[in-house]
Coordinates of C-alpha atoms in Angstrom, one line a residue:
M1 CA 0.0 0.0 0.0
T2 CA 1.4 3.4 -1.0
H3 CA 1.6 6.3 1.3
S4 CA -1.3 8.1 -0.4
Q5 CA -3.5 5.0 -0.2
A6 CA -2.7 4.6 3.5
E7 CA -3.6 8.3 4.1
N8 CA -7.0 7.8 2.3
V9 CA -7.7 4.7 4.4
I10 CA -6.9 6.6 7.7
K11 CA -9.1 9.5 6.6
N12 CA -12.0 7.1 5.8
I13 CA -11.6 5.5 9.2
I14 CA -11.6 8.9 11.0
R15 CA -14.7 10.0 9.0
E16 CA -16.6 6.8 9.7
I17 CA -15.8 7.0 13.5
G18 CA -17.0 10.7 13.5
Q19 CA -20.2 9.8 11.8
E20 CA -20.9 6.9 14.1
C21 CA -20.3 9.1 17.2
A22 CA -22.6 11.8 15.7
M23 CA -25.4 9.3 15.1
K24 CA -25.2 8.3 18.8
G25 CA -25.4 12.0 19.9
Q26 CA -21.8 12.8 20.5
T27 CA -20.0 15.3 18.3
V28 CA -16.3 14.8 18.3
P29 CA -13.7 16.9 16.3
E30 CA -11.6 15.1 13.7
T31 CA -8.4 15.9 15.6
L32 CA -9.6 14.0 18.7
V33 CA -10.7 11.1 16.5
A34 CA -7.2 11.0 14.8
F35 CA -5.5 11.0 18.2
M36 CA -7.7 8.2 19.5
V37 CA -7.1 6.1 16.4
K38 CA -3.3 6.3 16.9
A39 CA -3.6 5.7 20.6
V40 CA -5.7 2.6 20.1
V41 CA -3.3 1.2 17.5
L42 CA -0.3 1.8 19.9
D43 CA -1.9 0.1 22.8
P44 CA -0.4 -3.4 23.0
R45 CA -3.5 -4.7 24.7
N46 CA -5.5 -4.3 21.5
E47 CA -3.0 -6.5 19.6
F48 CA -2.6 -4.4 16.4
N49 CA 0.5 -5.1 14.4
V50 CA 1.7 -1.8 13.0
D51 CA 4.3 -3.5 10.8
R52 CA 1.7 -5.0 8.5
T53 CA -1.3 -3.7 6.6
L54 CA -4.6 -3.7 8.5
T55 CA -7.2 -6.2 7.3
K56 CA -10.9 -5.4 7.1
A57 CA -11.4 -7.2 10.5
D58 CA -8.7 -5.0 12.0
V59 CA -10.3 -1.9 10.6
Q60 CA -13.7 -2.8 12.1
K61 CA -12.1 -3.7 15.4
L62 CA -10.3 -0.4 15.4
I63 CA -13.5 1.6 14.7
K64 CA -15.4 -0.3 17.4
L65 CA -12.7 0.3 20.0
C66 CA -12.4 4.0 19.1
I67 CA -16.2 4.6 19.3
E68 CA -16.4 2.8 22.7
R69 CA -13.6 5.0 24.1
L70 CA -15.0 8.2 22.6
L71 CA -18.5 7.6 24.0
D72 CA -17.3 6.7 27.5
T73 CA -18.3 10.0 29.2
R74 CA -17.3 8.8 32.7
N75 CA -13.7 8.1 31.6
P76 CA -11.1 10.6 33.1
S77 CA -8.6 9.4 30.5
L78 CA -10.8 10.6 27.7
D79 CA -11.4 13.9 29.4
T80 CA -7.6 14.4 29.7
I81 CA -7.1 13.6 26.0
K82 CA -10.0 16.0 25.1
M83 CA -8.3 18.7 27.3
Q84 CA -5.0 18.1 25.5
V85 CA -6.5 18.3 22.1
Y86 CA -8.5 21.4 23.0
F87 CA -5.5 23.2 24.4
D88 CA -3.2 22.2 21.5
M89 CA -5.8 23.4 19.0
N90 CA -6.7 26.7 20.7
Y91 CA -3.7 27.9 22.7
T92 CA -1.1 30.1 21.0
N93 CA 1.6 32.3 22.4
R94 CA 1.0 36.1 22.8
V95 CA 3.1 37.1 19.8
E96 CA 1.3 34.8 17.4
L97 CA -2.1 35.8 18.9
I98 CA -1.4 39.5 18.5
N99 CA 0.0 39.0 14.9
E100 CA -3.1 37.0 14.0
Q101 CA -5.4 39.7 15.4
H102 CA -3.6 42.4 13.4
R103 CA -3.9 40.2 10.3
I104 CA -7.6 39.9 10.8
L105 CA -8.0 43.7 11.3
E106 CA -6.1 44.3 8.1
S107 CA -8.4 41.9 6.2
R108 CA -11.5 43.5 7.6
L109 CA -10.2 47.0 6.7
A110 CA -9.1 46.0 3.3
P111 CA -12.5 46.8 1.6
V112 CA -12.7 50.3 3.3
S113 CA -9.1 51.0 2.3
R114 CA -9.7 49.8 -1.3
E115 CA -12.7 52.2 -1.6
I116 CA -10.4 55.1 -0.6
T117 CA -7.3 54.2 -2.6
D118 CA -9.1 53.2 -5.8
N119 CA -11.4 56.3 -5.8
R120 CA -11.1 58.8 -8.7
A121 CA -13.2 61.6 -7.2
R122 CA -13.4 64.8 -9.2
T123 CA -16.5 66.8 -8.0
R124 CA -16.9 68.4 -4.7
E125 CA -19.5 65.9 -3.5
E126 CA -17.3 63.0 -4.4
L127 CA -14.3 64.5 -2.5
E128 CA -16.4 65.1 0.6
S129 CA -17.6 61.4 0.4
V130 CA -14.0 60.2 0.2
Y131 CA -13.1 62.4 3.2
R132 CA -15.9 60.9 5.2
K133 CA -14.6 57.4 4.3
I134 CA -11.1 58.4 5.5
V135 CA -12.7 59.5 8.9
S136 CA -14.5 56.1 9.1
Y137 CA -11.2 54.3 8.2
V138 CA -9.3 56.2 11.0
L139 CA -12.0 55.3 13.6
L140 CA -12.2 51.6 12.5
R141 CA -8.4 51.2 12.5
S142 CA -7.8 53.0 15.8
G143 CA -10.7 51.4 17.7
L144 CA -11.4 54.6 19.5
G145 CA -15.1 55.0 19.6
S146 CA -17.9 53.9 17.3
P147 CA -17.9 55.1 13.7
T148 CA -21.7 55.6 13.9
D149 CA -21.5 57.9 17.0
I150 CA -21.9 61.5 15.8
K151 CA -19.8 63.0 18.6
V152 CA -17.0 60.6 17.9
I153 CA -17.2 61.4 14.2
R154 CA -17.0 65.1 14.9
E155 CA -14.0 64.8 17.1
A156 CA -12.2 62.5 14.7
T157 CA -13.0 64.8 11.8
A158 CA -11.7 67.9 13.7
A159 CA -8.5 66.1 14.6
L160 CA -8.0 64.9 11.0
Q161 CA -8.6 68.4 9.5
S162 CA -5.9 69.8 11.8
V163 CA -3.3 67.6 10.0
F164 CA -5.0 66.7 6.7
P165 CA -7.3 69.5 5.5
Q166 CA -9.8 68.6 2.8
T167 CA -8.0 70.9 0.4
E168 CA -5.1 68.4 0.2
L169 CA -7.4 65.5 -0.8
A170 CA -6.8 66.0 -4.5
A171 CA -3.0 65.7 -4.0
F172 CA -3.6 62.6 -1.9
L173 CA -5.7 60.9 -4.6
S174 CA -2.9 61.6 -7.2
L175 CA -0.5 59.3 -5.3
N176 CA 0.1 55.6 -6.1
K177 CA -1.8 52.9 -4.2
K178 CA 1.0 51.9 -1.8
E179 CA 1.8 55.5 -0.8
K180 CA -2.0 56.1 -0.2
E181 CA -2.1 53.1 2.1
R182 CA 1.0 54.2 4.0
Q183 CA -0.4 57.7 4.5
L184 CA -3.7 56.4 5.7
K185 CA -1.9 54.4 8.4
E186 CA 0.2 57.4 9.3
L187 CA -2.8 59.7 9.5
T188 CA -4.6 57.1 11.7
M189 CA -1.7 57.1 14.2
I190 CA -1.4 60.9 14.2
V191 CA -5.2 61.4 14.7
T192 CA -5.2 58.7 17.4
G193 CA -2.4 60.5 19.2
I194 CA -4.2 63.9 19.0
R195 CA -7.4 62.4 20.4
L196 CA -5.5 60.7 23.3
F197 CA -3.8 64.0 24.1
N198 CA -7.1 65.8 24.1
K199 CA -8.6 63.2 26.4
D200 CA -5.7 63.5 28.8
C201 CA -6.1 67.3 28.8
G202 CA -9.9 66.9 29.4
K203 CA -10.8 68.5 26.1
G204 CA -12.1 65.5 24.2
G205 CA -11.7 61.7 24.1
E206 CA -15.3 60.9 23.3
G207 CA -15.8 57.1 23.2
I208 CA -12.3 56.3 24.4
D209 CA -12.1 53.8 27.2
D210 CA -9.5 54.1 29.9
L211 CA -7.6 51.0 28.9
P212 CA -4.8 51.3 31.4
A213 CA -7.3 51.5 34.3
I214 CA -9.2 48.6 32.8
L215 CA -6.1 46.5 32.6
N216 CA -5.0 47.4 36.2
E217 CA -8.3 45.9 37.4
A218 CA -8.5 43.0 35.0
I219 CA -5.0 41.6 35.4
P220 CA -5.2 41.1 39.2
A221 CA -8.7 39.6 38.8
A222 CA -7.6 37.2 36.1
S223 CA -4.5 36.2 38.1
H224 CA -6.6 35.7 41.2
H225 CA -9.1 33.5 39.3
I226 CA -6.3 31.3 37.9
D227 CA -4.6 31.1 41.3
I228 CA -7.8 29.7 42.7
E229 CA -8.2 27.2 39.9
L230 CA -4.6 26.2 40.2
Q231 CA -4.8 25.8 44.0
S232 CA -7.9 23.6 43.6
S233 CA -6.2 21.3 41.0
Q234 CA -3.1 21.1 43.1
D235 CA -5.1 20.1 46.2
L236 CA -6.8 17.4 44.2
A237 CA -3.5 16.2 42.9
Y238 CA -2.0 16.0 46.4
R239 CA -4.9 14.0 47.6
Y240 CA -4.9 11.6 44.6
T241 CA -1.1 11.2 44.9
A242 CA -1.4 10.2 48.6
M243 CA -4.1 7.7 47.9
V244 CA -2.3 6.1 44.9
E245 CA 0.9 5.9 46.9
T246 CA -0.9 4.2 49.8
M247 CA -2.9 1.8 47.6
H248 CA 0.2 0.7 45.7
Q249 CA 1.7 -0.6 48.8
S250 CA -1.4 -2.7 49.8
L251 CA -2.8 -3.7 46.5
N252 CA -5.7 -6.2 46.1
A253 CA -8.3 -7.0 43.4
E254 CA -10.8 -4.5 44.8
M255 CA -8.2 -1.8 45.1
E256 CA -6.8 -2.4 41.6
L257 CA -9.9 -0.9 39.9
K258 CA -9.9 2.1 42.2
L259 CA -6.2 2.5 41.7
T260 CA -6.6 2.6 37.9
M261 CA -9.3 5.2 38.2
L262 CA -7.3 7.2 40.7
K263 CA -4.3 7.3 38.4
E264 CA -6.5 8.5 35.5
V265 CA -8.0 11.4 37.6
L266 CA -4.5 12.1 38.9
Y267 CA -3.2 12.5 35.3
N268 CA -6.2 14.7 34.6
V269 CA -5.6 17.2 37.3
R270 CA -1.8 17.2 36.7
Q271 CA -2.5 18.1 33.1
H272 CA -4.9 20.8 34.1
E273 CA -2.3 22.1 36.6
A274 CA 0.4 22.2 33.8
Y275 CA -1.9 24.2 31.5
L276 CA -2.9 26.6 34.2
C277 CA 0.8 27.3 34.9
V278 CA 1.3 28.1 31.3
I279 CA -1.7 30.5 31.3
L280 CA -0.6 32.1 34.6
S281 CA 2.9 32.7 33.2
D282 CA 1.3 34.5 30.2
V283 CA -0.8 36.6 32.6
I284 CA 2.3 37.6 34.5
T285 CA 4.1 38.5 31.3
C286 CA 1.0 40.6 30.4
A287 CA 1.2 42.4 33.7
Q288 CA 4.9 43.2 33.2
E289 CA 4.2 44.5 29.7
V290 CA 1.3 46.7 30.8
E291 CA 3.4 48.2 33.7
M292 CA 6.2 49.1 31.3
M293 CA 3.8 50.6 28.7
Q294 CA 2.1 52.7 31.3
K295 CA 5.4 54.3 32.3
Q296 CA 6.2 54.9 28.6
F297 CA 2.8 56.3 27.9
A298 CA 2.9 58.7 30.9
A299 CA 6.4 59.9 29.9
Q300 CA 5.4 60.5 26.3
M301 CA 2.3 62.4 27.3
E302 CA 4.4 64.6 29.7
Q303 CA 6.9 65.3 26.9
L304 CA 4.1 66.3 24.6
K305 CA 2.7 68.7 27.2
D306 CA 6.1 70.3 27.6
V307 CA 6.4 70.8 23.8
V308 CA 2.9 72.4 23.2
R309 CA 2.7 74.2 26.5
A310 CA 1.7 77.9 26.0
K311 CA 2.5 77.8 22.3
T312 CA 0.1 78.8 19.5
A313 CA 2.1 76.9 16.8
V314 CA 4.3 73.9 17.2
P315 CA 6.5 72.4 14.4
T316 CA 5.1 69.1 13.1
S317 CA 8.5 67.5 13.3
Q318 CA 8.4 67.7 17.1
V319 CA 4.8 66.6 17.8
Y320 CA 4.0 64.1 15.0
P321 CA 6.6 61.5 16.3
I322 CA 5.1 61.7 19.8
F323 CA 1.6 61.3 18.5
I324 CA 2.7 58.2 16.6
T325 CA 4.4 56.8 19.7
L326 CA 1.2 57.4 21.8
S327 CA -0.8 55.6 19.1
N328 CA 1.5 52.6 19.1
L329 CA 1.4 52.4 22.9
W330 CA -2.4 52.5 22.8
T331 CA -2.5 49.8 20.2
S332 CA -0.3 47.7 22.6
F333 CA -2.9 48.3 25.4
Q334 CA -5.6 47.0 23.1
D335 CA -3.4 44.0 22.3
E336 CA -3.0 43.2 26.0
I337 CA -6.8 43.4 26.5
L338 CA -7.1 40.8 23.7
V339 CA -4.5 38.5 25.2
L340 CA -6.0 38.8 28.7
S341 CA -9.5 38.0 27.3
F342 CA -8.1 35.0 25.4
L343 CA -6.4 33.7 28.5
N344 CA -9.5 34.1 30.6
N345 CA -11.7 32.3 28.1
L346 CA -9.1 29.5 27.9
T347 CA -9.1 29.1 31.7
V348 CA -12.9 28.9 31.9
N349 CA -13.1 26.4 29.0
L350 CA -10.6 24.1 30.6
Q351 CA -12.9 23.7 33.6
Q352 CA -15.3 21.5 31.5
F353 CA -12.7 18.7 31.4
L354 CA -12.7 18.3 35.2
D355 CA -16.4 17.4 35.6
A356 CA -15.7 13.6 36.1
H357 CA -14.0 14.1 39.4
A358 CA -17.2 15.0 41.3
V359 CA -19.0 12.1 39.7
I360 CA -16.4 9.4 40.2
F361 CA -14.9 10.5 43.5
P362 CA -17.5 12.7 45.4
E363 CA -16.4 14.3 48.6
D364 CA -17.7 11.6 50.9
V365 CA -15.9 8.9 48.9
M366 CA -12.7 11.0 49.1
E367 CA -12.9 11.3 52.8
S368 CA -13.3 7.6 53.3
L369 CA -10.4 6.8 51.1
L370 CA -8.2 9.4 52.8
E371 CA -8.9 8.2 56.2
G372 CA -5.6 7.6 58.0
I373 CA -3.6 8.9 55.1
T374 CA -1.2 11.9 55.4
V375 CA -1.5 14.2 52.4
K376 CA 1.7 15.9 51.4
T377 CA 2.1 18.8 49.1
D378 CA 4.8 19.0 46.4
E379 CA 6.7 21.6 48.4
E380 CA 6.8 19.3 51.5
R381 CA 8.1 16.4 49.5
L382 CA 10.8 18.5 48.0
K383 CA 11.8 20.0 51.3
K384 CA 12.0 16.6 52.9
S385 CA 14.5 15.3 50.4
A386 CA 16.4 18.5 49.7
D387 CA 19.4 17.7 52.0
D388 CA 20.1 14.1 50.8
K389 CA 22.0 15.0 47.6
V390 CA 23.6 12.7 45.2
N391 CA 27.4 12.1 45.7
V392 CA 28.9 12.5 42.3
S393 CA 32.0 10.6 43.3
D394 CA 29.9 7.4 43.6
F395 CA 29.6 7.3 39.8
T396 CA 32.2 6.9 37.2
S397 CA 30.4 6.8 33.8
E398 CA 27.3 8.9 34.6
E399 CA 27.3 12.7 34.4
W400 CA 25.5 14.5 37.2
L401 CA 24.7 18.2 37.2
L402 CA 24.4 20.1 40.4
P403 CA 23.3 23.7 41.2
E404 CA 26.8 24.6 42.4
T405 CA 28.5 23.4 39.2
T406 CA 26.0 24.5 36.5
I407 CA 25.4 28.1 35.6
N408 CA 22.1 27.6 33.8
F409 CA 20.9 24.9 36.1
S410 CA 17.4 26.3 36.5
Q411 CA 16.9 26.7 32.8
L412 CA 17.5 23.0 31.8
T413 CA 14.6 21.2 30.2
V414 CA 14.2 18.0 32.3
Q415 CA 12.4 14.9 31.0
Y416 CA 8.8 13.9 32.0
H417 CA 7.7 17.4 32.9
G418 CA 9.9 17.3 36.0
F419 CA 8.4 14.1 37.6
C420 CA 10.5 11.4 39.1
V421 CA 11.2 8.9 36.3
Y422 CA 12.1 6.0 38.7
S423 CA 8.9 6.3 40.8
F424 CA 6.7 6.4 37.7
A425 CA 8.3 3.3 36.2
V426 CA 8.5 1.2 39.4
K427 CA 5.3 2.3 41.1
D428 CA 3.1 1.7 38.0
G429 CA 2.5 5.3 36.9
L430 CA 2.8 7.2 40.2
L431 CA 3.6 10.8 39.6
L432 CA 5.9 12.2 42.2
P433 CA 7.7 15.6 41.7
G434 CA 11.4 15.3 41.0
N435 CA 13.8 17.4 43.1
P436 CA 16.4 19.0 40.9
S437 CA 18.5 20.1 43.9
L438 CA 19.4 16.4 44.5
G439 CA 21.2 16.4 41.2
I440 CA 20.1 16.1 37.6
L441 CA 21.3 13.0 35.7
K442 CA 22.4 13.6 32.1
H443 CA 21.8 10.5 30.0
K444 CA 22.1 10.5 26.2
E445 CA 21.8 14.3 26.1
K446 CA 18.6 14.2 28.2
Y447 CA 18.1 15.3 31.8
Y448 CA 16.3 13.4 34.5
T449 CA 15.2 14.4 38.1
F450 CA 14.3 12.1 41.0
C451 CA 12.3 12.4 44.2
S452 CA 14.9 10.8 46.4
K453 CA 18.6 9.8 46.5
E454 CA 17.7 6.1 46.4
A455 CA 15.6 6.5 43.3
A456 CA 18.4 8.4 41.6
Y457 CA 20.9 5.6 42.4
S458 CA 18.6 2.9 41.2
F459 CA 17.8 4.6 37.9
A460 CA 21.4 5.3 37.2
K461 CA 22.2 1.6 37.3
N462 CA 20.1 0.9 34.2
P463 CA 18.4 4.1 32.7
D464 CA 17.3 2.5 29.4
K465 CA 15.3 -0.2 31.2
Y466 CA 13.2 2.4 33.1
I467 CA 12.8 4.6 30.1
K468 CA 11.4 1.6 28.2
M469 CA 9.0 0.9 31.0
I470 CA 7.7 4.4 30.8
G471 CA 7.2 4.1 27.1
D472 CA 5.2 0.9 27.5
K473 CA 3.1 2.5 30.2
A474 CA 2.3 5.5 27.9
K475 CA 1.1 3.1 25.2
E476 CA -1.6 1.9 27.6
S477 CA -2.4 5.5 28.8
P478 CA -2.1 7.8 25.8
E479 CA -2.7 10.9 27.8
L480 CA 0.7 10.4 29.3
I481 CA 2.4 11.1 26.0
Q482 CA 1.6 14.8 26.2
L483 CA 1.6 15.1 30.0
L484 CA 5.1 13.7 30.3
E485 CA 6.2 15.2 27.0
L486 CA 7.1 11.8 25.4
H487 CA 6.9 13.2 21.9
Q488 CA 10.3 12.0 20.8
Q489 CA 9.3 8.4 21.5
F490 CA 5.9 8.9 19.9
E491 CA 6.5 11.5 17.2
S492 CA 3.2 10.6 15.4
L493 CA 1.3 12.0 18.4
A494 CA 3.4 15.1 19.0
P495 CA 1.4 18.4 19.0
Y496 CA 2.3 21.1 16.5
S497 CA 3.8 23.3 19.1
Q498 CA 6.2 20.6 20.3
V499 CA 7.2 19.7 16.7
K500 CA 8.3 23.3 16.0
S501 CA 10.5 23.6 19.1
K502 CA 11.9 20.0 19.5
D503 CA 15.4 21.0 18.3
K504 CA 15.7 24.0 20.6
S505 CA 17.1 22.1 23.6
L506 CA 19.3 24.0 26.1
R507 CA 22.7 22.6 26.9
P508 CA 24.1 22.9 30.4
I509 CA 26.9 25.3 31.1
T510 CA 29.1 23.7 33.7
K511 CA 31.6 25.5 35.9
C512 CA 34.6 24.2 37.9
D513 CA 37.9 25.3 39.3
S514 CA 40.8 24.7 36.9
S515 CA 44.3 25.8 36.4
T516 CA 47.0 25.5 33.6
Q517 CA 50.8 25.7 33.6
T518 CA 53.2 26.4 30.8
D519 CA 57.0 26.8 30.4
T520 CA 58.3 30.2 30.8
H521 CA 60.1 30.1 27.4
I522 CA 59.1 27.2 25.3
L523 CA 61.0 28.6 22.3
P524 CA 64.7 29.7 22.2
P525 CA 65.1 33.4 23.0
T526 CA 65.7 35.8 20.1
I527 CA 67.1 39.0 21.5
V528 CA 67.4 42.0 19.1
K529 CA 70.4 44.0 20.2
D530 CA 69.5 47.2 18.5
Y531 CA 65.9 47.1 19.7
E532 CA 64.9 50.4 21.2
W533 CA 61.6 51.1 23.1
N534 CA 62.1 54.7 24.1
E535 CA 60.1 57.0 21.9
W536 CA 62.4 60.0 22.2
E537 CA 65.4 57.9 21.4
L538 CA 63.6 56.7 18.2
R539 CA 62.9 60.4 17.3
R540 CA 66.5 61.3 17.8
K541 CA 67.6 58.6 15.5
A542 CA 65.0 59.6 12.9
I543 CA 66.2 63.2 12.9
K544 CA 69.8 62.0 12.6
L545 CA 69.0 59.9 9.6
A546 CA 67.0 62.7 8.0
N547 CA 69.8 65.3 8.4
L548 CA 67.4 68.2 8.7
R549 CA 70.2 70.7 9.2
Q550 CA 70.8 70.9 5.4
K551 CA 67.0 71.0 4.5
L552 CA 64.4 73.6 4.3
T553 CA 60.7 73.2 5.1
H554 CA 58.1 75.0 3.0
S555 CA 54.4 75.4 3.5
V556 CA 51.7 76.6 1.2
Q557 CA 48.2 77.7 2.1
T558 CA 45.4 78.6 -0.4
N559 CA 42.0 80.3 0.0
L560 CA 40.2 76.9 -0.2
S561 CA 42.3 75.2 2.4
H562 CA 43.1 77.8 5.0
M563 CA 40.1 76.7 7.1
R564 CA 40.7 73.0 6.8
R565 CA 43.8 72.2 8.7
D566 CA 46.6 73.8 10.6
N567 CA 49.8 74.3 8.7
S568 CA 53.1 74.8 10.3
A569 CA 56.8 75.1 9.3
Q570 CA 60.0 74.7 11.2
V571 CA 63.4 76.1 10.5
Y572 CA 66.6 76.4 12.5
L573 CA 66.7 80.0 13.9
M574 CA 69.8 82.1 13.1
K575 CA 72.3 82.5 15.9
D576 CA 72.8 85.9 17.5
S577 CA 76.3 87.3 16.4
S578 CA 78.3 90.3 17.7
T579 CA 81.7 92.0 16.9
Q580 CA 83.9 94.2 18.9
T581 CA 86.6 96.8 17.7
K582 CA 89.6 98.2 19.6
R583 CA 88.1 101.6 20.4
E584 CA 84.8 103.3 20.3
N585 CA 84.3 106.7 18.4
S586 CA 81.4 108.8 17.3
S587 CA 80.9 111.6 14.7
N588 CA 78.3 114.4 14.3
V589 CA 77.4 116.4 11.1
P590 CA 75.8 119.9 11.0
R591 CA 72.1 120.1 10.5
P592 CA 71.3 121.4 7.1
Q593 CA 69.6 124.9 7.1
I594 CA 68.5 126.8 3.9
F595 CA 66.7 130.2 3.9
L596 CA 64.6 131.4 1.0
A597 CA 64.6 135.2 0.8
G598 CA 62.3 137.5 -1.3
L599 CA 59.2 135.5 -1.3
R600 CA 56.9 138.1 0.3
G601 CA 56.9 141.8 1.2
G602 CA 58.7 143.1 -1.9
T603 CA 57.7 146.3 -3.8
P604 CA 58.7 145.5 -7.3
P605 CA 56.1 143.9 -9.5
I606 CA 58.3 140.8 -10.1
T607 CA 59.3 138.7 -7.1
R608 CA 62.8 137.5 -7.0
M609 CA 63.6 134.6 -4.6
T610 CA 67.1 134.2 -3.2
K611 CA 68.3 130.9 -1.8
V612 CA 70.7 131.4 1.2
N613 CA 72.6 128.3 2.6
L614 CA 72.9 128.8 6.3
T615 CA 74.4 125.4 7.0
R616 CA 77.5 125.7 9.2
A617 CA 80.8 124.1 8.2
V618 CA 81.8 120.8 9.7
D619 CA 84.8 122.1 11.5
E620 CA 82.6 124.8 13.2
T621 CA 80.3 122.2 14.9

C-alpha cells in the first residue's frame, strides 16, 4: 500500500468514526478522533500489528474500540485527551495571537481601504464622500469609539482636519496605491495621538475607554481566578497522589480498579495544573508589559505637554513622532486586552474537562479513602528530600549536574515534565515531583530528576530499562504522551507546538575550578640587540637619519584650504652674532639749514627769490 493510499484509508476510518459518534449523539472533532485512532493502535492490549497492513477485520475492530472510548463519558482518561486536544488546537503564544489579530484587522479594513485608494473623485460631493470614508477608516483602525456615533465622528474629523485638511485631498488621490495606504496608516496614528492627548487634557476623548485603568483591574482579577483554579487542582493532585501511593503498597483485586481510576484522575488534574501554569505565566508577562507601557505612555504624554505648553504653533517634526508613539502604545494596550480576554476564556473552557471528578470521587468517597492517610504537598516532599544530595564521586560513567556546578541549572529542560522517572516506572505510573536540587542525571543528552537519592541511584544503574518501562506504560495510557512530553518516543502523536520547538534544547553550562601551567620560554630566545623602546630615542635617530640641518621646510596655504587644517613650518633659527673693535668713536654732522629770501613783502612787481645756505661748516660744529 502506497503512502497516499494509507492516508486515504486513515481519513476514511476517521470520517466513519466521527459519523458513528454523531449518530449516537456525541459530536467529536476530527483531531480528537485521529489522536484516538493512533492511541488505540499503539496500545499493545489491542494486539494491532503496526508493521503489516490492517485487514478489514482489524479496521472494524479499530473503529469499534475508538467509538467505545470516545463515547465513555465517565472516563477521566478521555477527558484528559480532550483537554490536551483542545489546548493544543486553541492555545497560542502572545506574539502569534497579536499578529493574528492584526492580520484579521487588516483583512477587515481592506474593503474600506480599497474604496479610498481606488477612488477617482473629481467633483466636490465625491471629494467630501472620500473624506468621510477616511474618517471612518481612521476610527475603525484605531478602535477609539464607534464610527456611527456623531460625537466621535465630529471629534475625529476635527483632529483629521488639523493635520490633513480637505483641500489636500486632491493631492492625496494623485499618489500611487502603496503611498496612499502608507499615508492612511500614518494619518490614523497621528489622529489617534491627537485624540488621546485631548482626552488627557480633558478637552475630548469621546468614546475612548481608559484601557490602562481597565487592565489594572482585569489583570489582578484574572491572576486571582487562575490562582484559585490552580490551587484547587493542586489540592486534588496532592490527595490523589497520597491515595495512589498508599494503595500501591497494599494492592488487592478490589483496590486495583480504584487504583486505575485514581491514576486517571491524577493524570487529569496534573495536566490541568500544567496548562494553568502556562496560562498564569502569560498573565504575569502581560502584567509586566502593561506596567512598562504605562510608564512609557505617561512619559510621552508629559513630553508632549512640555512641547505644546503655551504655544500657538508647534513644528510638526516635534509633535508628530510623539503622536505616533502614543498611538502605538495605545494599540499595545488594546493587544493586551485581547491577550487577557483570550487567557480568561481558555481558563474557563478548561474547567469542563474536570467534571468527572465530582461524579467518580465525590467528597464523601474521598474522605473515606483518605482516612488515616497523610496528604503531602509537592513543596513538603521537595523540602524533605532536599538535604540528601547525590554524591557525584559514587559514579564513574554517569554525568550529574548540580546547582553549584552548572550556571544555567534552573533553565535546563528535564524529561517527563519534572516528575520522578524512577517512581513512575517502578510504582506503576505514580507521579511524584522530582527534586532538581538532589542532582540532575544527564543520559544520552537528556536530563532526569528524582524524588529521592535512592531513586536516583537505582535509575542510574540501568536508565534504558526504566525509560522503556515508561514508554510501555504510555502506550496503555495515551494521555501520558503529552503530559510527560514523550513526543520523541511517539512523534506521530506530537502536538504542533512541540514539533516546532523540539530542536531547541538547552545545553548545560558547567563551571569548575581549573588551572593551567606552561613553560616560561618554550622557544629559544631571540634578543634583538638594536631594539629600542624609548620613543624619544627613536625620534632622535630619525632626525639624525633625515639630516634636517641641510634641509628647508616649505608650506603653502590657499584660500580653499586655509580653514581645513593647521599648517606649520619649522626652521633652524639664526644664531645671535656680535663683533667688537679696539676703540669706540662717534661723529656728528651739522644740521642742514636753507633760507629762501624775497618770497613776500617786496615792492617791485616781479618777485625775486634768493636761496641762502645757512648750514655751518663741519669744522665749526
